[in-house]
Short mmCIF file of C-alpha atoms and ligand atoms in Angstrom, two decimals:
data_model
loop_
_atom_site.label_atom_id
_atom_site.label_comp_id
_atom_site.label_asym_id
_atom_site.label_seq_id
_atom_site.Cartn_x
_atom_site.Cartn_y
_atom_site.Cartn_z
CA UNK A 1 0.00 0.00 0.00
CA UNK A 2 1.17 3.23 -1.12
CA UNK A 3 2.30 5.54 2.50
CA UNK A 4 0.01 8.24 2.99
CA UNK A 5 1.39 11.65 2.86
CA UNK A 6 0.84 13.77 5.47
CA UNK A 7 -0.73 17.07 4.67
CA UNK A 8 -0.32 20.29 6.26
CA UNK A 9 -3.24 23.46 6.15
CA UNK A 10 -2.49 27.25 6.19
CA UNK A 11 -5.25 28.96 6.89
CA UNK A 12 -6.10 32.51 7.39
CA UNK A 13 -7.53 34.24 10.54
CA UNK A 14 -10.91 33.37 9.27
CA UNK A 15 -10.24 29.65 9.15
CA UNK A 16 -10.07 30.02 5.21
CA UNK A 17 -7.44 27.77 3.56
CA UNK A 18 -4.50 29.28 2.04
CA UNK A 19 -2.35 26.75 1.04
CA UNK A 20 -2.04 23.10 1.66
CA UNK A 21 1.75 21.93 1.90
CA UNK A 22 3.52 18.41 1.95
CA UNK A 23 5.16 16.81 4.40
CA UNK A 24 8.23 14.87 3.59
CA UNK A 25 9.14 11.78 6.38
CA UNK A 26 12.37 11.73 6.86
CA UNK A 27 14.69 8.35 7.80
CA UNK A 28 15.96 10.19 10.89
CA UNK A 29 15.81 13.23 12.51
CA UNK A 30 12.76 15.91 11.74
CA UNK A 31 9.95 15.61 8.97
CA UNK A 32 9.99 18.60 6.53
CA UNK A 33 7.70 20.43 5.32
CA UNK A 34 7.31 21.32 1.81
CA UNK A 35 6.58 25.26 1.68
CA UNK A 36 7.58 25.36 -2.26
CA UNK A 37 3.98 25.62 -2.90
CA UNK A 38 3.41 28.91 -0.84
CA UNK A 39 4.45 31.66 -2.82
CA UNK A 40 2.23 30.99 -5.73
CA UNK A 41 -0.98 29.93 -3.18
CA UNK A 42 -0.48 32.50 -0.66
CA UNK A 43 2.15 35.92 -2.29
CA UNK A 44 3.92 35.36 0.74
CA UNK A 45 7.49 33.86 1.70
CA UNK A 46 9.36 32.07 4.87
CA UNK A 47 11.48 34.31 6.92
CA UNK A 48 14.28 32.27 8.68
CA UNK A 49 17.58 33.71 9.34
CA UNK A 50 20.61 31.47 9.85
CA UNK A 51 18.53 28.91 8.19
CA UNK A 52 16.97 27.72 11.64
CA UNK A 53 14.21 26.10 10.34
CA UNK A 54 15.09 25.60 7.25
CA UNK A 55 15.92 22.20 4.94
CA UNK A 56 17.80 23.51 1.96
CA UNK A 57 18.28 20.09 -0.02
CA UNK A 58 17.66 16.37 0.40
CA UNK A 59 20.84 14.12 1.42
CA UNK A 60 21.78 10.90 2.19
CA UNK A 61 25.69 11.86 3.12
CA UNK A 62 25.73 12.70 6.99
CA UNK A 63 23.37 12.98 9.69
CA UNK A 64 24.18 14.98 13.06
CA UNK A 65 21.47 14.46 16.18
CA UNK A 66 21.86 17.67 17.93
CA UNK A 67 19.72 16.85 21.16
CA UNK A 68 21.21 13.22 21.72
CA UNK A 69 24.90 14.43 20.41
CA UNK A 70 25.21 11.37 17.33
CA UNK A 71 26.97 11.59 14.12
CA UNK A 72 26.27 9.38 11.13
CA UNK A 73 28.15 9.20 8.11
CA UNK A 74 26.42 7.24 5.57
CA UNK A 75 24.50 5.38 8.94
CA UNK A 76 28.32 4.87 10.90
CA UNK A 77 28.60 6.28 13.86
CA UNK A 78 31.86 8.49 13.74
CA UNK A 79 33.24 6.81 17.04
CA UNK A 80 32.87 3.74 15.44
CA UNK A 81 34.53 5.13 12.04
CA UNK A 82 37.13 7.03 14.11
CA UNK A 83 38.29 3.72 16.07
CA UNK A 84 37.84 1.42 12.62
CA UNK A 85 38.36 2.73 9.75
CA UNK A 86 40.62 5.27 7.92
CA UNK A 87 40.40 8.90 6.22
CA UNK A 88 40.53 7.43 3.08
CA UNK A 89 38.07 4.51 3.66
CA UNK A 90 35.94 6.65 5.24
CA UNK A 91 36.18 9.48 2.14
CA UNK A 92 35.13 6.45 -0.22
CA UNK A 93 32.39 5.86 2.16
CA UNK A 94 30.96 9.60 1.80
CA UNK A 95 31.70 9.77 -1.41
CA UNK A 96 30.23 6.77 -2.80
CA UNK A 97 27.87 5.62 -0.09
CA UNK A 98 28.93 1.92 0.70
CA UNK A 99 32.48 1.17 2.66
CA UNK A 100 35.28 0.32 -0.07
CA UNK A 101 35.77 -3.48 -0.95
CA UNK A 102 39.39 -4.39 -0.87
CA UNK A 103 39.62 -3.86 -4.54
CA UNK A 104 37.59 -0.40 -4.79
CA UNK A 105 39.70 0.41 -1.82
CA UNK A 106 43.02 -0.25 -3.58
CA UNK A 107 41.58 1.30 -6.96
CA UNK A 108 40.77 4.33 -4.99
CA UNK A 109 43.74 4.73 -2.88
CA UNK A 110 45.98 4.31 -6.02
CA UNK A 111 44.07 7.30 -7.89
CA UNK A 112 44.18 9.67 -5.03
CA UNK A 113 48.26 8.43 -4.70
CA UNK A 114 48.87 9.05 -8.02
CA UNK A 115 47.09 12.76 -8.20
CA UNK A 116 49.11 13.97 -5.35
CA UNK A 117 51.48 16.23 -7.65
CA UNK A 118 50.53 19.85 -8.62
CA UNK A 119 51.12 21.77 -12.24
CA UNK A 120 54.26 23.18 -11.83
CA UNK A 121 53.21 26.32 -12.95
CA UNK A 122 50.69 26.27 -9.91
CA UNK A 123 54.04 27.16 -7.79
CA UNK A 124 54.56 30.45 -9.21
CA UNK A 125 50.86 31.77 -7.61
CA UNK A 126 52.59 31.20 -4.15
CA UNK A 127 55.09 34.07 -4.67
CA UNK A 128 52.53 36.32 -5.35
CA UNK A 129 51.21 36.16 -1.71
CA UNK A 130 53.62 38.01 1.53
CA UNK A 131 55.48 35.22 3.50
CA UNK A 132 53.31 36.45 6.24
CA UNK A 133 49.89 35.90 4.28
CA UNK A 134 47.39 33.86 6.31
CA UNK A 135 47.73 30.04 4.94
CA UNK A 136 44.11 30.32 4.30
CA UNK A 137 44.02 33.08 2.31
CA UNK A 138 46.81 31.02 0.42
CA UNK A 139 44.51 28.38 0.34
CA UNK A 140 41.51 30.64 -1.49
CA UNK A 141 43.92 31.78 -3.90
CA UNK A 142 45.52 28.41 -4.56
CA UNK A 143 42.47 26.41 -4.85
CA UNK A 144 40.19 28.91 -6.45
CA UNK A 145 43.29 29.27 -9.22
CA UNK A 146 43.12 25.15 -9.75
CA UNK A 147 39.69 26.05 -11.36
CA UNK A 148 42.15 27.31 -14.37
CA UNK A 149 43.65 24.39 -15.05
CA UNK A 150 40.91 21.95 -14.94
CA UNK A 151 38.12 23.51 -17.11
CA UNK A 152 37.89 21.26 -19.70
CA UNK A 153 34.44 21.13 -19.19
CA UNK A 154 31.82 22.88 -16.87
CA UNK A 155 29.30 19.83 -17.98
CA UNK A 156 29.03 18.20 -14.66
CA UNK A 157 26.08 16.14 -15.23
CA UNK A 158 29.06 13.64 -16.25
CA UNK A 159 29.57 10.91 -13.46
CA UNK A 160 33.15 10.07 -14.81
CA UNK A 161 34.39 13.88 -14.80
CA UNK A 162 33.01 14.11 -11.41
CA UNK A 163 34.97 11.34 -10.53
CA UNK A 164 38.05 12.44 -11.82
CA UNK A 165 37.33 16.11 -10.11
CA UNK A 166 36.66 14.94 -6.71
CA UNK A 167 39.77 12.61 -6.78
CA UNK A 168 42.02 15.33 -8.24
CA UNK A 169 40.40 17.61 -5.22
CA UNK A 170 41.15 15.04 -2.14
CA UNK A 171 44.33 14.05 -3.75
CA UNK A 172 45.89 17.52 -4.24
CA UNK A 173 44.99 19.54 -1.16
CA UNK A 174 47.74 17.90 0.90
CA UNK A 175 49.77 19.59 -1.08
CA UNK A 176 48.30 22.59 -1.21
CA UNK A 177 48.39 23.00 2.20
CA UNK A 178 51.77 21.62 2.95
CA UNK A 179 53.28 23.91 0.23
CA UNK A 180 51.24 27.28 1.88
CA UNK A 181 53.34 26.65 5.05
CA UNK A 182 56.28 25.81 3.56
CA UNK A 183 56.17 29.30 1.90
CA UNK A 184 55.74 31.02 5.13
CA UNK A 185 58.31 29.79 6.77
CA UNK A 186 60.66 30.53 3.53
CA UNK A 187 61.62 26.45 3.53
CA UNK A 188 61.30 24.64 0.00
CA UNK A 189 58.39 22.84 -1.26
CA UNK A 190 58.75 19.03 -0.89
CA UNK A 191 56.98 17.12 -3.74
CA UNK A 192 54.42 14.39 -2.49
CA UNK A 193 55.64 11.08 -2.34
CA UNK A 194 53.59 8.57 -3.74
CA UNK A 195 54.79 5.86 -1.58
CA UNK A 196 53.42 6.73 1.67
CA UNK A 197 49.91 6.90 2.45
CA UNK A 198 47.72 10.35 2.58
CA UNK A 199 48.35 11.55 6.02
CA UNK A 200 52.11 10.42 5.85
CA UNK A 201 52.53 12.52 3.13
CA UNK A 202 51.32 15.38 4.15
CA UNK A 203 53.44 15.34 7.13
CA UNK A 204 56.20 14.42 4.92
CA UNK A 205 55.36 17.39 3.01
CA UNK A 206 54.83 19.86 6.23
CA UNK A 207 58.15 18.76 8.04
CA UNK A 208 60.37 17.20 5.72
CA UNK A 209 62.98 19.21 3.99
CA UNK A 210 65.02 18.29 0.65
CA UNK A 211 68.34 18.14 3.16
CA UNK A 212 67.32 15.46 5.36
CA UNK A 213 65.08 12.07 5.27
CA UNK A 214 62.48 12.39 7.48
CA UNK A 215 60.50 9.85 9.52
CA UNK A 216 56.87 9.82 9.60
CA UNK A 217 55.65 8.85 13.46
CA UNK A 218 53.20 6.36 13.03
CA UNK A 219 51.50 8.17 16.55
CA UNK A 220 50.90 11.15 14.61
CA UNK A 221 50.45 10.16 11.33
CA UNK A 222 47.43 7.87 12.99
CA UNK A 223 46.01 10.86 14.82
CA UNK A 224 46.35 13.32 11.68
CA UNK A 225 43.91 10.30 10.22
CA UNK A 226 41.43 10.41 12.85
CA UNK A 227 41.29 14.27 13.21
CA UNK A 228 40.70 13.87 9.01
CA UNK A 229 38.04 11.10 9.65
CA UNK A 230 36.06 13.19 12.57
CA UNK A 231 36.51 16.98 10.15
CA UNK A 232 35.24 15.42 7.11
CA UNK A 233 31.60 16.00 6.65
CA UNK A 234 28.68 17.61 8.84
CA UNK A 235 25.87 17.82 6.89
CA UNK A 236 24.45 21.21 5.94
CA UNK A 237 26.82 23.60 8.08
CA UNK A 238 27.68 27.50 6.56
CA UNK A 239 30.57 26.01 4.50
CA UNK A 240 29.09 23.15 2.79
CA UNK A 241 26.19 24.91 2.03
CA UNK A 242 28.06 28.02 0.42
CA UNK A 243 29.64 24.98 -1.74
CA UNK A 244 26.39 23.74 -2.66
CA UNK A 245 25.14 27.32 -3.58
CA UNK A 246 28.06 28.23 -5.57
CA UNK A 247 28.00 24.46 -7.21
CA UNK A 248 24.48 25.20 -7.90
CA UNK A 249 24.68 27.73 -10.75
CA UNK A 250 27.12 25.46 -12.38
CA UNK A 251 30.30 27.45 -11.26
CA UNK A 252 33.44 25.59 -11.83
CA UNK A 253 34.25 22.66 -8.83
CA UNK A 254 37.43 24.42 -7.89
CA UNK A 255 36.24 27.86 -7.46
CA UNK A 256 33.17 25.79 -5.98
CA UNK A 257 35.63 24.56 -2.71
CA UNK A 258 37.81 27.55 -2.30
CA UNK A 259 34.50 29.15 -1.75
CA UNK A 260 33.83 26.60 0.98
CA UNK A 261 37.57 27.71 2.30
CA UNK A 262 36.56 30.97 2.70
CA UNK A 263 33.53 30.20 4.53
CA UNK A 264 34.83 27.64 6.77
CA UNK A 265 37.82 30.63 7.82
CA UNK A 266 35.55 32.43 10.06
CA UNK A 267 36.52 32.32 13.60
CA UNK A 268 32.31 30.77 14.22
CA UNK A 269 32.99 28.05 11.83
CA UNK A 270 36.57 26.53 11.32
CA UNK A 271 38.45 28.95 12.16
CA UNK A 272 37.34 28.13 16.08
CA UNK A 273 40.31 26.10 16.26
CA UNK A 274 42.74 28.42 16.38
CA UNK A 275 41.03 30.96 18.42
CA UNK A 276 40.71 28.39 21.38
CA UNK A 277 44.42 27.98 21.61
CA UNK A 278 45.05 31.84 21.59
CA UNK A 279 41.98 31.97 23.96
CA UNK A 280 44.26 29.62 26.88
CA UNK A 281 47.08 31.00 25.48
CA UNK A 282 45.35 34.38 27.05
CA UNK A 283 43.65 32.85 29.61
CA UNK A 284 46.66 31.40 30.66
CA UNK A 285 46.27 30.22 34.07
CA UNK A 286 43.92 27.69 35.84
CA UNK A 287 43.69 31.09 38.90
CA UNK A 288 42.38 33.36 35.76
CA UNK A 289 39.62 30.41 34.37
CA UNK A 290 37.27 31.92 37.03
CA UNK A 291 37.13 35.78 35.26
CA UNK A 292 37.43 34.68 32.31
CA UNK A 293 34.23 32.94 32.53
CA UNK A 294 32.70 36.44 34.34
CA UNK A 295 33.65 38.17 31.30
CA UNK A 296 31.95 34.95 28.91
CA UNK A 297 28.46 35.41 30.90
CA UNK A 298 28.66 39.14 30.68
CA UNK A 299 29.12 38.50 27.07
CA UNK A 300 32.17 40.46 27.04
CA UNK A 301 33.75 37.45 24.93
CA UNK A 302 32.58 33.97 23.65
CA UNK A 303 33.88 30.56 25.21
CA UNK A 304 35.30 29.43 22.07
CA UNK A 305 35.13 25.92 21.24
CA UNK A 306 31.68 25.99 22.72
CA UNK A 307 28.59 25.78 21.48
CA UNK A 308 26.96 25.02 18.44
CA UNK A 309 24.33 25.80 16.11
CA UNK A 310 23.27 22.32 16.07
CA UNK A 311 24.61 20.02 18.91
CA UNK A 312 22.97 21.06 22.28
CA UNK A 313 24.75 18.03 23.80
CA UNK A 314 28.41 16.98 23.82
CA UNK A 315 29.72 17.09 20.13
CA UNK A 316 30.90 13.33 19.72
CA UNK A 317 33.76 14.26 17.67
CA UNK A 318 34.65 16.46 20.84
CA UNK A 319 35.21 13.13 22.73
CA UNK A 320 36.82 11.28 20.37
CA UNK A 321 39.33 14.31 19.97
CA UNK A 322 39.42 14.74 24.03
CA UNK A 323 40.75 11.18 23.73
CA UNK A 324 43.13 11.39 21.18
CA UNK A 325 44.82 14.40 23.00
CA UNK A 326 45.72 12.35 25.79
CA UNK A 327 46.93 9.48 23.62
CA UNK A 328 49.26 12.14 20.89
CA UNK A 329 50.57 13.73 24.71
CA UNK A 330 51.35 10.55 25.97
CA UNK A 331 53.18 8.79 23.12
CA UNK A 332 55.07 11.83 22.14
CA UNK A 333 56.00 11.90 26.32
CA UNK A 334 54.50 15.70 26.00
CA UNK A 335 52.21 16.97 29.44
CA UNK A 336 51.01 20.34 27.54
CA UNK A 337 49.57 23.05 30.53
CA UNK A 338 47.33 24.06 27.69
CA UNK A 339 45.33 20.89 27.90
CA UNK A 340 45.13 21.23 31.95
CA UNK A 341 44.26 24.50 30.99
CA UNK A 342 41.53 23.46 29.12
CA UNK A 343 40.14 20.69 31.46
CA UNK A 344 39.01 22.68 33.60
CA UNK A 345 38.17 25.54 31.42
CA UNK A 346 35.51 22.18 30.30
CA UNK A 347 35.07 21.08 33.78
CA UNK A 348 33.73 24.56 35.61
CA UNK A 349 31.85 25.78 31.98
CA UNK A 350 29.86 22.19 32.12
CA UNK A 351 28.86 22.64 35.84
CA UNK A 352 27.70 26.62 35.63
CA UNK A 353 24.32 27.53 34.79
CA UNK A 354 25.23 29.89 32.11
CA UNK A 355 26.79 26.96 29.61
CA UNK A 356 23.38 24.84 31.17
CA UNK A 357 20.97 26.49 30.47
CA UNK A 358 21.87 27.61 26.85
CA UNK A 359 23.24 23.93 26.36
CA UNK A 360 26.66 24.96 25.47
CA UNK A 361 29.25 21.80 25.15
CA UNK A 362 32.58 21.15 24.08
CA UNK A 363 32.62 21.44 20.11
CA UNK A 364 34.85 20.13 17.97
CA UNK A 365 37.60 22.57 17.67
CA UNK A 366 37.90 22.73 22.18
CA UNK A 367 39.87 19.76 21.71
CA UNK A 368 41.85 19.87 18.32
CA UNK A 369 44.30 22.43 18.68
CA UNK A 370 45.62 20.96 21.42
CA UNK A 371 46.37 17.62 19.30
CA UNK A 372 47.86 20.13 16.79
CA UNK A 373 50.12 21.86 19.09
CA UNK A 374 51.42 18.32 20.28
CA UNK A 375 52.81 17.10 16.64
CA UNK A 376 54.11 20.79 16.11
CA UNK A 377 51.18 22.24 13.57
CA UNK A 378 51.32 25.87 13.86
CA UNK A 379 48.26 27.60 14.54
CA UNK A 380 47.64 29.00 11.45
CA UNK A 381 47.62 26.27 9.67
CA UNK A 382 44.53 24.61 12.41
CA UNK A 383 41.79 25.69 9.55
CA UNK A 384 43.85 24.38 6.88
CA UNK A 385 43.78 20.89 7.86
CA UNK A 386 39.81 21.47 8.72
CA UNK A 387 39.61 22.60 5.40
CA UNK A 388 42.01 19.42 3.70
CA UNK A 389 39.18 16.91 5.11
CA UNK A 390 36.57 18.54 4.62
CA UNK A 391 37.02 19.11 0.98
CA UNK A 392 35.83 15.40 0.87
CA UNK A 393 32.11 16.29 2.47
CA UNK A 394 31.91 19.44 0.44
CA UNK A 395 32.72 17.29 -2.92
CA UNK A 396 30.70 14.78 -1.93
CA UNK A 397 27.86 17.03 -1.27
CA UNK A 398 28.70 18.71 -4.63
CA UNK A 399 28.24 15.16 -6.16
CA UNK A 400 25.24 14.53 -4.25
CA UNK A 401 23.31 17.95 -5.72
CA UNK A 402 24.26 17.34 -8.97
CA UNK A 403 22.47 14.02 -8.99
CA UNK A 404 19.17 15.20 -7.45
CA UNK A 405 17.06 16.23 -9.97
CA UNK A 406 15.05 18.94 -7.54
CA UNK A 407 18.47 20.60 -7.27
CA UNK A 408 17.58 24.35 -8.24
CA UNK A 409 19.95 27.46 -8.84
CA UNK A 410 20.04 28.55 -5.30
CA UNK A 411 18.48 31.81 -4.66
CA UNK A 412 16.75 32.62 -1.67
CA UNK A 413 14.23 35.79 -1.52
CA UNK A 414 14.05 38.87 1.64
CA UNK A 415 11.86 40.69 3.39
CA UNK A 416 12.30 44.11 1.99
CA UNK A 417 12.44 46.61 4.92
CA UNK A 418 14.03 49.43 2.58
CA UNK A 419 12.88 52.25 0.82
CA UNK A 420 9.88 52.42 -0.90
CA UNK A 421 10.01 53.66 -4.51
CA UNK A 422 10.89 57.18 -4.49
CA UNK A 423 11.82 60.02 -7.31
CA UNK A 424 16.01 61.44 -7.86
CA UNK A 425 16.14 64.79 -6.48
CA UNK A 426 19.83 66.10 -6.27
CA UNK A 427 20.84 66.95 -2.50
N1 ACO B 1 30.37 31.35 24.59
C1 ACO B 1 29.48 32.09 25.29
N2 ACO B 1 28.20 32.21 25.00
C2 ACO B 1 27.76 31.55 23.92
C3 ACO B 1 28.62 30.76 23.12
C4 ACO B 1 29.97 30.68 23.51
N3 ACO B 1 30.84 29.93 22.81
N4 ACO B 1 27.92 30.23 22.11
C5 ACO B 1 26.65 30.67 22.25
N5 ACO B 1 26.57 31.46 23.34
C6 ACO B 1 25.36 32.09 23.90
C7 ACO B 1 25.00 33.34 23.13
O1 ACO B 1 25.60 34.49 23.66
C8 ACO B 1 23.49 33.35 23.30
O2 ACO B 1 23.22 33.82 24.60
P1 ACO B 1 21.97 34.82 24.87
O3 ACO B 1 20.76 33.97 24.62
O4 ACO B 1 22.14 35.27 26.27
O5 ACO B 1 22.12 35.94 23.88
C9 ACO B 1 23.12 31.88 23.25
O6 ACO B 1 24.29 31.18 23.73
C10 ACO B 1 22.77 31.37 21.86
O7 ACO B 1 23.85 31.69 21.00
P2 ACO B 1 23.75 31.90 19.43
O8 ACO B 1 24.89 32.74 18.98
O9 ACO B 1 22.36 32.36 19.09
O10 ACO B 1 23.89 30.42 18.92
P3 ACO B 1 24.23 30.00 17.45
O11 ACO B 1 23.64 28.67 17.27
O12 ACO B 1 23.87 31.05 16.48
O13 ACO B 1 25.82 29.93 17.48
C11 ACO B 1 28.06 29.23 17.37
C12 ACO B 1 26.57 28.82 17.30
C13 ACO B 1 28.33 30.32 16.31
C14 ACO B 1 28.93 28.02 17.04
C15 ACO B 1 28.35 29.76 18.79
O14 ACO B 1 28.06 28.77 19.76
C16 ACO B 1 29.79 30.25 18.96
O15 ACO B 1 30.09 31.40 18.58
N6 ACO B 1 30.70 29.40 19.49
C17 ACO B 1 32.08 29.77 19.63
C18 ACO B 1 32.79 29.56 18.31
C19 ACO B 1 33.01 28.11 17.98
O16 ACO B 1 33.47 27.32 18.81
N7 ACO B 1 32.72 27.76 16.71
C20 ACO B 1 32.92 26.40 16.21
C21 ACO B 1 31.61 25.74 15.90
S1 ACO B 1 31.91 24.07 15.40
C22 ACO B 1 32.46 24.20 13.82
O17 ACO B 1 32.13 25.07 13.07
C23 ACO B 1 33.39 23.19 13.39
#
């Protein structure tokens, strides 16, 4: 028997119908309702800023529970991924919806191996930026300028050239990244090296120099992975979404994820990271937590690596991450005062009725910094390791709109507050 679908009335003050809208069931998580019929019915639009209320496209990739504090990707739990599985399994996974077989696997990890290297050409952008140039805005630049080399088509509707793009994307922002730190610190590139896996390489490419051979420590290379597994998708957040909007015009894949790098900069989205560390950095002792926290509920500043437009319970990539710290800190024999720090920054914050009431909790970034800091990753380049893993959600989400066939250009209406029409007089 066909499932019934559940209908929805608006009506007027005088009980007269307006509209009649849809409601779509969902597998988990909230039913949506279908308000595309309401303009034409009813003249009228939704108002919702920050997208509160708001479903903005059907997906199968990732599902977050706010209230309860889960993460799915593809239906895994990400503890159960994190502990598991690896980046590039779990990339495969998002990408393609089913965990790898051990020849897919192999087939995949050989294409992203072998797609490692950039144009050489690609090098001389870096000179253009100041050694001192955020890595980020390196990043923009960098990836946003790929979009030059690979636009042999802009007909996306192709599975294989989607294929290719989303491989050439995973595969080359390692180096990317590596490369934008390299130039601020004035060392020389290092060319991937197709012999070690992904997060070995980039290391490789971050610390090693052309003058010495240099070791990859399993430890860190392993924790790199997992802090790539846990970054790699969230559903519909402010950078995937301005991925999906550009992607949704057509706009070249490239330019597509460097404008998901600038989004994901901002110090409320990735860019939390590294504004936690300089946060203990400047709270800097355990006898200051106690102000600092005054000045947090007088709203003077924000507790950063709290809260969260979704999760109202502990982030579970938080814990996985709280973990891991202890683990990196231990097996590089490393007791960091910033992780004390933050402890109990976590500790008092949970028990006051400020963070309780509002349902504040440990996000992502509290934790990650502080893993960072431990293998040596300078702050600045915090985002731009968000940003290397999550290139695999926003591609995959990329993937995913260009396969739905209710994909739309994206282009959401206002309530006009301005002005109304009025005559030029010179003043
Ligand atoms: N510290 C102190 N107060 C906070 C914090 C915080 N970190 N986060 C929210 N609040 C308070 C707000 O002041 C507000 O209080 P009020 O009702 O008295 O005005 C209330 O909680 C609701 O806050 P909103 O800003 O409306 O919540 P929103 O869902 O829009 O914000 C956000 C979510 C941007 C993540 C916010 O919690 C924040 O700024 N956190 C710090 C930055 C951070 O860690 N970002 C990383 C997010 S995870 C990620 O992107 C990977």
């Amino acid at each position: 028997m066909a499932k019934k679908i559940k209908r929805y009335f608006l009506t007027d003050e005088n009980n007269q119908k307006l509209t009649e809208l849809n409601c779509h069931d969902s597998t988990l998580g909230p039913d949506v309702l279908d308000v595309t019929p309401l303009y034409t019915d009813t003249g009228m639009l939704t108002y919702d800023p920050g997208f509160n209320s708001t479903a903005s496209c059907k997906s199968k990739i990732t599902f977050v529970d706010g209230e309860k504090g889960t993460l799915l990707y593809r239906g895994y739990e990400i503890d159960d991924l994190a502990r598991n599985s690896n980046f590039l399994e779990v990339a495969y996974l998002l990408l393609e919806g089913e965990l790898p077989d051990k020849k897919e696997f192999s087939e995949f990890e050989y294409s992203i191996r072998t797609h490692t290297m950039l144009n050489e050409q690609l090098h001389t952008f870096f000179n253009g930026f100041r050694r001192d140039a955020h890595p980020m805005a390196i990043m923009v630049g960098v990836v946003g300028a790929l979009s030059a080399f690979y636009n042999d088509s802009t007909d996306f509707t192709d599975r294989k050239k989607r294929i290719i793009t989303s491989r050439r994307l995973i595969a080359k922002m390692p180096t990317i990244a590596a490369m934008a730190y390299k130039y601020s610190i004035g060392q020389p590139f290092m060319y991937p090296n197709n012999a070690l896996g992904y997060s070995e390489n980039f290391l490789q490419m971050m610390f090693g120099t052309p003058c010495d051979p240099y070791k990859v420590n399993p430890s860190v290379a392993k924790a790199l992975d997992n802090i790539l597994i846990l970054h790699a998708d969230h559903e519909q957040n402010a950078s995937t979404s301005t991925v999906r909007m550009a992607g949704s015009t057509g706009a070249n894949p490239f330019a597509c994820i460097a404008s998901g790098i600038a989004s994901l900069w901002g110090p409320a989205h990735g860019g939390a990271n590294e504004a936690v560390i300089k946060m203990l950095k400047k709270i800097g002792d355990k006898k200051n937590i106690k102000g600092f926290i005054e000045d947090v509920k007088s709203h003077k500043t924000r507790l950063m690596g709290f809260g969260h437009r979704v999760y109202k319970n502990y982030d579970p990539r938080a814990k996985v991450i709280r973990e891991s710290a202890h683990h990196v800190l231990k097996s590089m024999g490393r007791n960091d005062p910033l992780m004390e720090l933050a402890m109990e920054l976590e500790a008092i914050a949970l028990k006051d009725e400020y963070f309780i009431e509002r349902k504040l909790y440990p996000n992502v970034d509290f934790y990650s910094g502080i893993i960072f800091k431990a293998m040596g990753i300078p702050e600045s380049m915090y985002t731009v390791i968000f940003s290397v893993a999550r290139t695999v959600g926003w591609i995959a989400q990329w993937t995913e709109m260009y396969g739905d066939s209710d994909s739309k250009i994206a282009r959401p209406r206002q309530l006009y507050i301005g002005k109304t029409e009025r005559k030029y007089k010179k003043k």
